[in-house]
Coordinates of C-alpha atoms in Angstrom, one line a residue:
M1 CA -121.4 60.1 -31.3
S2 CA -118.1 61.8 -31.0
D3 CA -114.6 60.6 -31.8
N4 CA -113.8 60.5 -28.0
D5 CA -116.1 57.5 -27.7
F6 CA -113.6 55.5 -29.9
R7 CA -110.4 56.6 -28.1
E8 CA -108.1 53.9 -26.9
V9 CA -106.7 54.5 -23.4
D10 CA -104.1 52.6 -21.3
D11 CA -104.2 51.7 -17.7
N12 CA -103.3 55.3 -16.7
G13 CA -106.1 56.9 -18.8
D14 CA -103.7 58.3 -21.4
D15 CA -104.4 58.1 -25.1
V16 CA -102.6 55.3 -27.0
V17 CA -101.1 56.6 -30.2
D18 CA -100.9 54.4 -33.4
A19 CA -97.3 53.2 -33.9
E20 CA -97.7 53.2 -37.7
I21 CA -98.4 57.0 -38.2
V22 CA -97.3 59.6 -35.7
E23 CA -97.8 63.2 -36.3
T24 CA -94.7 65.2 -35.4
S25 CA -94.5 68.8 -34.2
D26 CA -93.9 70.2 -37.7
G27 CA -97.1 68.6 -39.0
T28 CA -95.4 65.8 -40.9
E29 CA -96.1 62.1 -40.5
N30 CA -93.4 59.8 -39.2
T31 CA -93.6 56.3 -40.7
D32 CA -90.3 54.8 -39.5
N33 CA -92.0 52.1 -37.5
K34 CA -94.3 51.2 -40.4
D35 CA -91.4 50.7 -42.8
S36 CA -88.9 49.2 -40.4
D37 CA -89.8 45.6 -41.5
K38 CA -89.3 46.5 -45.1
N39 CA -86.0 48.1 -44.5
D40 CA -84.8 45.1 -42.5
K41 CA -85.6 42.8 -45.4
K42 CA -83.5 44.9 -47.7
E43 CA -80.5 45.4 -45.4
D44 CA -79.0 42.0 -46.3
G45 CA -78.8 42.9 -50.0
Y46 CA -80.8 39.9 -51.2
E47 CA -83.9 40.2 -53.4
N48 CA -86.6 37.7 -53.9
I49 CA -87.1 35.7 -57.1
C50 CA -90.4 34.6 -58.6
F51 CA -90.8 30.8 -58.2
I52 CA -92.7 30.6 -61.5
C53 CA -91.1 33.0 -64.0
H54 CA -87.7 33.3 -62.2
R55 CA -87.6 37.1 -62.4
T56 CA -86.2 39.2 -59.6
E57 CA -88.0 41.9 -57.7
G58 CA -86.1 44.5 -59.7
Q59 CA -87.6 43.1 -62.9
A60 CA -91.1 42.0 -61.8
G61 CA -91.8 44.3 -58.9
P62 CA -92.9 43.5 -55.4
M63 CA -93.4 39.8 -54.6
I64 CA -96.1 37.9 -52.7
N65 CA -94.7 35.6 -50.1
I66 CA -96.7 32.3 -49.9
G67 CA -94.5 30.6 -47.2
S68 CA -91.6 28.3 -47.0
G69 CA -89.4 31.0 -48.5
V70 CA -91.3 30.9 -51.9
S71 CA -92.3 34.2 -53.5
I72 CA -94.5 34.8 -56.6
C73 CA -94.8 38.0 -58.6
N74 CA -98.2 39.7 -59.2
E75 CA -98.4 38.7 -62.8
C76 CA -97.8 35.0 -62.2
M77 CA -100.3 35.1 -59.3
Q78 CA -102.9 36.6 -61.6
R79 CA -102.3 34.0 -64.3
T80 CA -102.7 31.3 -61.6
F81 CA -106.1 32.8 -60.6
D82 CA -107.2 32.9 -64.3
S83 CA -106.2 29.2 -64.7
M84 CA -108.2 28.2 -61.7
N85 CA -111.3 30.0 -63.1
N86 CA -110.8 28.2 -66.4
F87 CA -110.5 25.0 -64.5
N88 CA -113.8 25.6 -62.7
N89 CA -115.6 26.5 -66.0
T90 CA -114.3 23.3 -67.6
T91 CA -115.5 21.1 -64.7
E92 CA -119.0 22.7 -64.9
N93 CA -119.3 22.0 -68.6
T94 CA -118.2 18.3 -68.2
G95 CA -120.3 17.5 -65.1
G96 CA -117.6 17.9 -62.5
A97 CA -114.9 15.9 -64.4
F98 CA -111.8 17.8 -65.8
D99 CA -110.8 16.9 -69.4
F100 CA -107.0 16.3 -69.2
S101 CA -106.8 15.7 -72.9
K102 CA -107.2 19.5 -73.5
M103 CA -103.9 20.0 -71.7
P104 CA -101.1 19.5 -74.2
N105 CA -97.9 17.6 -73.3
I106 CA -99.2 16.6 -69.9
G107 CA -97.2 13.4 -70.1
M108 CA -93.9 15.2 -70.6
I109 CA -94.0 16.9 -67.3
N110 CA -91.3 15.8 -64.8
L111 CA -92.7 16.0 -61.3
A112 CA -89.1 16.0 -59.9
D113 CA -88.7 19.5 -61.4
F114 CA -91.4 20.9 -59.1
A115 CA -89.4 20.2 -55.9
M116 CA -89.1 23.2 -53.7
P117 CA -85.6 24.8 -54.1
S118 CA -83.3 25.2 -51.1
S119 CA -82.9 29.0 -51.7
Q120 CA -85.2 31.4 -53.4
K121 CA -83.1 34.5 -52.9
I122 CA -80.1 35.8 -54.7
K123 CA -77.7 38.6 -53.7
K124 CA -78.0 41.8 -55.7
K125 CA -75.1 42.3 -58.1
K126 CA -73.3 45.5 -57.5
S127 CA -73.4 48.1 -60.3
K128 CA -70.1 48.5 -62.0
K129 CA -68.9 52.1 -61.8
K130 CA -65.8 53.7 -63.3
A131 CA -63.1 54.5 -60.8
D132 CA -63.0 58.1 -59.8
S133 CA -59.8 60.2 -59.7
K134 CA -60.4 61.1 -56.0
P135 CA -57.9 59.7 -53.5
K136 CA -58.9 56.9 -51.1
T137 CA -60.6 58.0 -47.9
D138 CA -61.7 56.0 -44.8
G139 CA -60.2 52.8 -46.1
K140 CA -62.4 52.6 -49.3
L141 CA -61.1 51.7 -52.6
D142 CA -61.5 53.9 -55.7
G143 CA -65.0 53.9 -57.1
A144 CA -66.7 53.3 -53.8
E145 CA -69.0 56.2 -52.9
D146 CA -70.5 56.9 -49.5
G147 CA -73.0 54.1 -48.5
E148 CA -71.5 51.7 -51.1
E149 CA -69.3 48.7 -50.5
G150 CA -65.9 48.5 -52.2
P151 CA -64.5 45.6 -54.1
A152 CA -64.9 42.1 -52.5
I153 CA -61.1 41.6 -52.4
D154 CA -58.7 43.9 -50.5
I155 CA -55.2 43.1 -51.5
K156 CA -53.8 44.6 -48.3
N157 CA -55.6 42.0 -46.2
M158 CA -54.4 39.0 -48.4
L159 CA -51.7 36.8 -47.1
P160 CA -48.4 37.1 -49.0
P161 CA -47.0 33.9 -50.6
H162 CA -44.5 33.1 -47.9
E163 CA -47.2 33.3 -45.2
I164 CA -49.5 31.1 -47.3
K165 CA -46.8 28.6 -47.6
A166 CA -46.0 28.7 -43.9
R167 CA -49.6 28.0 -43.1
L168 CA -49.6 25.1 -45.5
D169 CA -46.4 23.7 -43.8
E170 CA -48.4 23.3 -40.6
Y171 CA -50.7 20.7 -42.3
V172 CA -48.9 19.3 -45.3
V173 CA -45.5 17.5 -45.1
G174 CA -43.1 18.0 -48.0
Q175 CA -44.3 19.0 -51.4
E176 CA -42.1 22.2 -51.2
H177 CA -42.4 23.0 -54.9
A178 CA -46.1 22.5 -55.1
K179 CA -46.8 24.6 -52.1
K180 CA -44.6 27.4 -53.4
V181 CA -46.3 27.4 -56.9
M182 CA -49.9 27.4 -55.4
S183 CA -49.0 30.2 -52.9
V184 CA -47.6 32.4 -55.7
A185 CA -50.5 31.6 -58.1
V186 CA -53.2 32.3 -55.5
Y187 CA -51.6 35.6 -54.4
N188 CA -51.1 36.8 -58.0
H189 CA -54.7 35.8 -58.8
Y190 CA -56.1 38.1 -56.1
K191 CA -53.7 40.9 -57.1
R192 CA -55.2 40.5 -60.6
V193 CA -58.8 40.7 -59.3
A194 CA -58.1 43.8 -57.1
N195 CA -56.1 45.5 -59.9
D196 CA -57.7 48.5 -61.6
P197 CA -56.4 48.5 -65.3
E198 CA -55.8 52.3 -65.5
D199 CA -52.9 51.9 -68.0
D200 CA -54.7 49.4 -70.2
I201 CA -52.5 46.6 -69.0
E202 CA -54.7 43.6 -68.2
I203 CA -53.2 40.8 -66.3
E204 CA -54.2 37.4 -67.6
K205 CA -55.1 34.7 -65.1
S206 CA -52.9 31.6 -64.6
N207 CA -54.9 28.4 -64.3
M208 CA -53.0 25.5 -62.8
L209 CA -52.7 21.8 -63.7
M210 CA -51.4 19.7 -60.9
I211 CA -50.4 16.1 -61.5
G212 CA -49.0 13.5 -59.2
P213 CA -49.2 9.9 -58.0
T214 CA -52.2 8.8 -56.0
G215 CA -52.1 9.6 -52.3
S216 CA -49.5 12.4 -52.7
G217 CA -51.7 15.1 -51.3
K218 CA -53.2 16.9 -54.3
T219 CA -56.7 17.2 -53.0
Y220 CA -55.5 17.7 -49.5
L221 CA -53.4 20.7 -50.5
V222 CA -56.4 22.4 -52.0
K223 CA -58.7 21.6 -49.1
T224 CA -56.1 23.0 -46.7
L225 CA -55.8 26.1 -48.8
A226 CA -59.6 26.5 -48.7
R227 CA -59.5 26.6 -44.9
L228 CA -56.6 29.1 -44.7
L229 CA -58.1 31.6 -47.2
D230 CA -61.4 33.4 -46.6
V231 CA -62.4 33.0 -50.2
P232 CA -65.1 30.9 -51.8
L233 CA -63.7 27.6 -53.1
A234 CA -65.6 24.7 -54.7
I235 CA -64.2 21.2 -55.1
T236 CA -65.8 19.1 -57.8
D237 CA -65.1 15.8 -59.6
A238 CA -64.6 15.6 -63.3
T239 CA -65.9 12.0 -63.5
S240 CA -69.6 13.0 -63.5
L241 CA -69.2 15.7 -66.2
T242 CA -70.7 14.9 -69.6
E243 CA -71.5 16.9 -72.8
A244 CA -74.6 19.0 -72.6
G245 CA -77.7 17.0 -73.4
Y246 CA -76.5 13.7 -72.0
I247 CA -77.0 12.0 -68.7
G248 CA -74.8 13.5 -66.0
D249 CA -73.8 16.9 -64.8
D250 CA -73.4 19.7 -67.2
I251 CA -70.1 21.5 -67.4
E252 CA -71.6 24.7 -65.9
S253 CA -72.5 22.7 -62.7
V254 CA -68.9 23.3 -61.4
V255 CA -69.7 27.0 -61.4
S256 CA -73.1 26.5 -59.6
K257 CA -71.2 24.8 -56.8
L258 CA -68.9 27.8 -56.4
L259 CA -72.1 30.0 -56.3
A260 CA -73.4 27.9 -53.5
A261 CA -70.1 28.1 -51.6
A262 CA -70.4 31.9 -51.9
D263 CA -73.9 32.0 -50.4
N264 CA -75.4 32.9 -53.7
D265 CA -73.4 36.1 -53.8
V266 CA -72.5 36.6 -57.5
D267 CA -69.8 39.2 -56.9
K268 CA -68.1 37.0 -54.4
A269 CA -68.4 33.9 -56.6
E270 CA -66.8 35.7 -59.6
C271 CA -63.5 36.0 -57.8
G272 CA -63.4 32.5 -56.3
I273 CA -61.4 29.3 -56.9
I274 CA -62.7 26.1 -58.5
F275 CA -60.7 22.8 -58.1
I276 CA -61.6 20.1 -60.6
D277 CA -60.3 16.8 -59.4
E278 CA -59.8 13.6 -61.4
I279 CA -59.2 15.7 -64.6
D280 CA -57.3 12.8 -66.1
K281 CA -60.6 10.9 -66.5
L282 CA -61.5 13.4 -69.3
A283 CA -58.7 12.1 -71.6
K284 CA -59.7 11.1 -75.1
K285 CA -60.8 7.5 -75.4
R286 CA -58.6 5.5 -77.7
N287 CA -60.2 3.4 -80.5
A288 CA -63.6 4.6 -79.6
N289 CA -66.3 4.0 -82.3
Q290 CA -68.9 6.2 -80.6
R291 CA -69.1 9.8 -79.5
D292 CA -66.9 10.6 -76.6
V293 CA -69.4 12.5 -74.5
S294 CA -67.5 12.2 -71.2
G295 CA -64.0 12.7 -72.5
E296 CA -62.9 15.0 -75.4
S297 CA -66.3 16.6 -75.6
V298 CA -66.1 17.8 -72.0
Q299 CA -62.6 19.2 -72.6
Q300 CA -63.9 21.2 -75.6
G301 CA -66.9 22.4 -73.5
M302 CA -64.6 23.7 -70.8
L303 CA -62.4 25.8 -73.1
K304 CA -64.5 29.0 -72.8
L305 CA -65.1 28.3 -69.1
L306 CA -61.4 28.2 -68.3
E307 CA -60.6 31.2 -70.5
G308 CA -63.6 33.4 -69.3
A309 CA -67.2 33.5 -70.4
E310 CA -70.6 34.4 -69.1
V311 CA -72.6 31.3 -68.2
E312 CA -76.0 30.8 -66.8
V313 CA -76.2 28.6 -63.8
P314 CA -79.1 27.5 -61.5
V315 CA -79.3 29.0 -58.1
G316 CA -79.6 26.4 -55.3
A317 CA -79.5 23.3 -57.7
S318 CA -77.0 21.5 -59.9
S319 CA -79.3 20.9 -62.9
K320 CA -80.7 23.5 -65.3
N321 CA -83.9 21.5 -65.5
A322 CA -84.9 22.1 -61.9
M323 CA -87.5 24.8 -61.1
V324 CA -85.0 27.2 -59.8
P325 CA -84.0 30.7 -60.9
M326 CA -81.0 31.2 -63.2
T327 CA -78.3 33.8 -62.9
T328 CA -75.3 34.8 -65.0
I329 CA -71.7 34.4 -63.8
D330 CA -68.6 35.7 -65.5
T331 CA -65.7 33.2 -65.1
K332 CA -63.1 35.7 -66.2
N333 CA -61.8 36.2 -62.6
I334 CA -62.3 32.6 -61.4
L335 CA -59.1 30.7 -60.8
F336 CA -59.3 27.1 -62.0
I337 CA -57.0 24.4 -60.5
C338 CA -57.2 21.0 -62.2
G339 CA -55.6 17.9 -60.6
G340 CA -55.3 14.2 -61.5
A341 CA -53.2 11.1 -60.9
F342 CA -52.7 10.5 -64.7
P343 CA -52.0 6.7 -64.5
D344 CA -49.6 5.3 -67.1
L345 CA -48.3 8.8 -67.8
D346 CA -45.0 7.8 -66.4
N347 CA -44.6 5.3 -69.2
I348 CA -45.1 8.0 -71.8
V349 CA -42.5 10.2 -70.0
K350 CA -40.0 7.3 -69.9
E351 CA -40.6 6.6 -73.6
R352 CA -39.7 10.2 -74.5
L353 CA -36.6 10.3 -72.2
N354 CA -35.4 7.0 -73.5
K355 CA -35.3 8.1 -77.1
S356 CA -31.8 9.4 -76.6
S357 CA -30.5 6.0 -75.5
A358 CA -28.0 4.6 -78.0
M359 CA -25.0 2.3 -78.2
G360 CA -21.6 3.7 -77.3
F361 CA -20.0 5.6 -74.5
T362 CA -22.4 8.5 -74.8
G363 CA -25.5 6.3 -74.7
E364 CA -27.8 6.0 -71.8
L365 CA -29.2 2.9 -70.3
K366 CA -32.9 2.2 -71.1
D367 CA -33.6 1.4 -67.5
K368 CA -32.2 4.6 -66.2
Y369 CA -35.6 6.0 -65.3
D370 CA -37.3 2.8 -64.2
K371 CA -36.6 3.4 -60.5
D372 CA -37.2 7.2 -60.7
R373 CA -40.1 7.8 -58.3
D374 CA -40.4 11.4 -59.3
I375 CA -40.6 10.7 -63.0
L376 CA -43.9 12.7 -63.3
M377 CA -42.1 15.9 -62.4
K378 CA -40.4 15.7 -65.9
T379 CA -43.8 15.9 -67.6
T380 CA -44.3 18.2 -70.5
S381 CA -47.3 19.3 -72.6
E382 CA -46.3 16.8 -75.3
D383 CA -46.6 14.0 -72.8
L384 CA -50.1 15.2 -71.9
K385 CA -51.1 15.3 -75.6
K386 CA -50.1 11.7 -76.0
F387 CA -52.1 10.8 -72.9
G388 CA -55.2 12.2 -74.4
M389 CA -55.6 15.8 -73.4
I390 CA -56.3 18.1 -76.3
P391 CA -53.9 21.0 -77.0
E392 CA -56.5 23.8 -76.5
F393 CA -57.2 22.5 -73.1
I394 CA -53.6 22.3 -72.0
G395 CA -53.0 25.8 -73.4
R396 CA -55.5 27.2 -70.9
L397 CA -53.6 25.7 -68.0
P398 CA -50.3 27.4 -68.3
I399 CA -48.9 26.4 -64.9
L400 CA -48.0 22.8 -64.9
F401 CA -46.4 21.2 -61.8
S402 CA -46.3 17.8 -60.1
T403 CA -46.3 16.6 -56.6
Q404 CA -43.5 14.3 -55.3
A405 CA -44.0 10.7 -54.6
L406 CA -43.9 9.8 -50.9
D407 CA -40.9 7.9 -49.5
E408 CA -40.6 6.2 -46.2
E409 CA -39.2 9.3 -44.3
M410 CA -42.0 11.5 -45.6
L411 CA -44.7 8.9 -44.6
V412 CA -43.2 8.8 -41.0
R413 CA -43.4 12.6 -40.9
I414 CA -47.0 12.5 -42.2
L415 CA -47.9 10.2 -39.3
K416 CA -46.7 12.5 -36.5
E417 CA -45.9 16.1 -37.6
P418 CA -49.0 17.8 -39.0
K419 CA -51.5 19.5 -36.7
N420 CA -54.2 16.9 -37.4
A421 CA -51.7 14.0 -37.8
I422 CA -53.1 10.4 -37.7
L423 CA -51.3 9.5 -34.5
K424 CA -52.6 12.7 -32.8
Q425 CA -56.2 11.6 -33.7
Y426 CA -55.8 8.2 -32.1
Q427 CA -54.1 9.6 -29.1
K428 CA -57.0 11.9 -28.6
L429 CA -59.4 9.1 -28.9
L430 CA -57.7 7.0 -26.2
A431 CA -57.3 10.1 -24.0
L432 CA -61.0 10.3 -23.8
D433 CA -60.8 6.9 -22.1
E434 CA -57.9 8.2 -19.9
V435 CA -55.4 6.0 -21.7
K436 CA -52.0 7.2 -23.0
L437 CA -51.1 6.0 -26.4
T438 CA -47.5 6.1 -27.7
F439 CA -45.7 4.7 -30.8
T440 CA -42.1 3.7 -31.0
D441 CA -39.9 4.9 -33.9
G442 CA -39.5 1.4 -35.1
A443 CA -43.3 1.0 -35.2
L444 CA -43.6 4.2 -37.3
H445 CA -41.1 3.0 -39.8
A446 CA -42.7 -0.4 -40.0
I447 CA -46.1 1.3 -40.8
A448 CA -44.4 3.4 -43.5
R449 CA -42.8 0.3 -45.1
K450 CA -46.1 -1.5 -45.2
A451 CA -47.7 1.6 -46.8
M452 CA -44.9 1.8 -49.5
K453 CA -45.7 -1.8 -50.5
R454 CA -49.4 -1.0 -51.0
E455 CA -48.5 1.9 -53.4
L456 CA -51.5 4.0 -52.2
G457 CA -49.6 6.9 -50.8
A458 CA -50.7 8.5 -47.6
R459 CA -54.1 6.9 -47.9
A460 CA -52.6 3.6 -47.0
L461 CA -51.4 4.9 -43.5
R462 CA -54.8 5.1 -42.0
A463 CA -55.9 1.7 -43.3
I464 CA -52.9 0.1 -41.7
I465 CA -53.3 1.8 -38.4
E466 CA -57.0 1.0 -38.4
E467 CA -56.1 -2.7 -38.9
F468 CA -53.7 -2.8 -35.9
M469 CA -55.7 -0.6 -33.6
L470 CA -58.9 -2.5 -33.9
D471 CA -58.2 -5.0 -31.1
I472 CA -56.8 -2.3 -28.9
M473 CA -59.8 0.0 -29.3
Y474 CA -62.1 -2.9 -28.6
E475 CA -60.4 -4.2 -25.5
I476 CA -59.5 -0.9 -23.7
P477 CA -63.1 0.0 -22.6
K478 CA -63.4 -3.4 -21.0
D479 CA -60.6 -2.9 -18.4
D480 CA -60.5 0.4 -16.5
N481 CA -57.1 -0.5 -15.0
I482 CA -55.2 0.0 -18.4
G483 CA -53.3 3.3 -18.1
A484 CA -51.0 3.3 -21.2
V485 CA -50.5 1.4 -24.4
E486 CA -47.3 1.5 -26.5
I487 CA -47.3 0.2 -30.1
T488 CA -44.1 -1.5 -30.9
E489 CA -42.4 -2.6 -34.1
E490 CA -42.9 -6.3 -33.2
Y491 CA -46.7 -5.7 -33.0
I492 CA -46.7 -4.1 -36.5
E493 CA -44.6 -6.9 -37.9
D494 CA -46.8 -9.6 -36.3
K495 CA -44.0 -10.8 -34.0
G496 CA -45.5 -9.8 -30.7
G497 CA -48.1 -7.6 -29.1
P498 CA -48.4 -4.1 -27.8
S499 CA -46.8 -3.0 -24.5
I500 CA -49.6 -2.4 -22.0
T501 CA -49.1 -0.6 -18.7
M502 CA -51.6 -0.7 -15.8
R503 CA -52.9 2.5 -14.4
G504 CA -50.9 2.3 -11.1
A505 CA -47.6 1.6 -12.8
A506 CA -48.3 4.3 -15.4
A507 CA -48.7 6.9 -12.6
I508 CA -45.4 5.8 -11.0
E509 CA -43.6 6.2 -14.4
D510 CA -45.0 9.6 -14.9
K511 CA -43.7 10.8 -11.5
S512 CA -40.3 9.4 -12.2
S513 CA -40.1 11.0 -15.6

């Protein structure tokens, strides 16, 4: 029987050549099609991680994919087969029943730790090479050879401070000092990351501590900054943090959230921004007879994190106990922004300022600062120490600034000026029902006065509008003849109702205007 009997031919009678191995004219074998799938898997720069031993492909060798994004190395797979053989031998000796007593610590296994992780891949960390003396070519930074990517941050593409502030002005009303401080700090941070210390001058990072009354826009400033900058930013809450070994989130969990925001790219996460909100909840507890595991202990645990340290964080989970791989992140180039309302801190500041009060012509009245709404802008590190923040923690947050308390005029501007202002949101909602919504100036000031009485800052604005718009949003879909609704000051003050214009009259008014 000849080889021609096994030839594969197509419809035209021509021989079909195997796509995996093709012999070229020079006698060599072309295996491009065979390895194309493997090359596609490596192009994204990610490497698989063993689900059992948590080693990467570079450490354990090729992985076996068992489905659902889970990979296992050859050694762990062999151990699994050996365990199954031992299991079969044990059941044969016991008449088909497995003796669980021979398995130590079976009762200590937490089944929740065996949940499948959301991600079993991690981006390869770039090898750190010394910068060459060659000039830059083709837009690459020093130290980037052909086929390699340059640093993750390009200072030429970063927005300067005045442009960052101009972008923030479109969404945030007022807070000029806070926006200026944040714009300069973020810009300097990325200049520091992109800087190559050729002259042995290393720029220290400047972490920030932002204080201010509730509802003054601290968290909103950072969230807006995250949308404007194309950098990984993680926003976390300090209220759930506890000392290692206690119930709650570990201190390193704030870094794991940043890694998730960077799509598990370690290099990108190591130059990101972390905003820790409600930092005032970590103040030392006064007259505490037990260990302060969620206050002073957390401050002490965050010292090396703020200054710069290599920490191990889980990939795709917030707990180290989960069955997920671990990776090491250096926090040296991570910018930390801490914020909090610090209730009763104003009383500490007033007490310090009133110490100079005395009798006589040069004395100051003790109630001089009682009506000062921006008293927190006079806060010093000594006031924070009395509040309960330890000196080592304050020293690692060198930039201290405060947001202004909102007055009536600022609340009115917040209602109508930003791109996503509250009034614009309701106008868009009613525009979907083909109804025009307007507010008089008197109504806006009445809403602002009510918000001032609640002492909740800008958060009170939406609650007040929701209260007065409830009936309007309920009744408008009932009547298709309603064309326009005007909210008046009398309606806000409970002295009248809104001005409603029918659809025909509204069209006549639009033509006349």
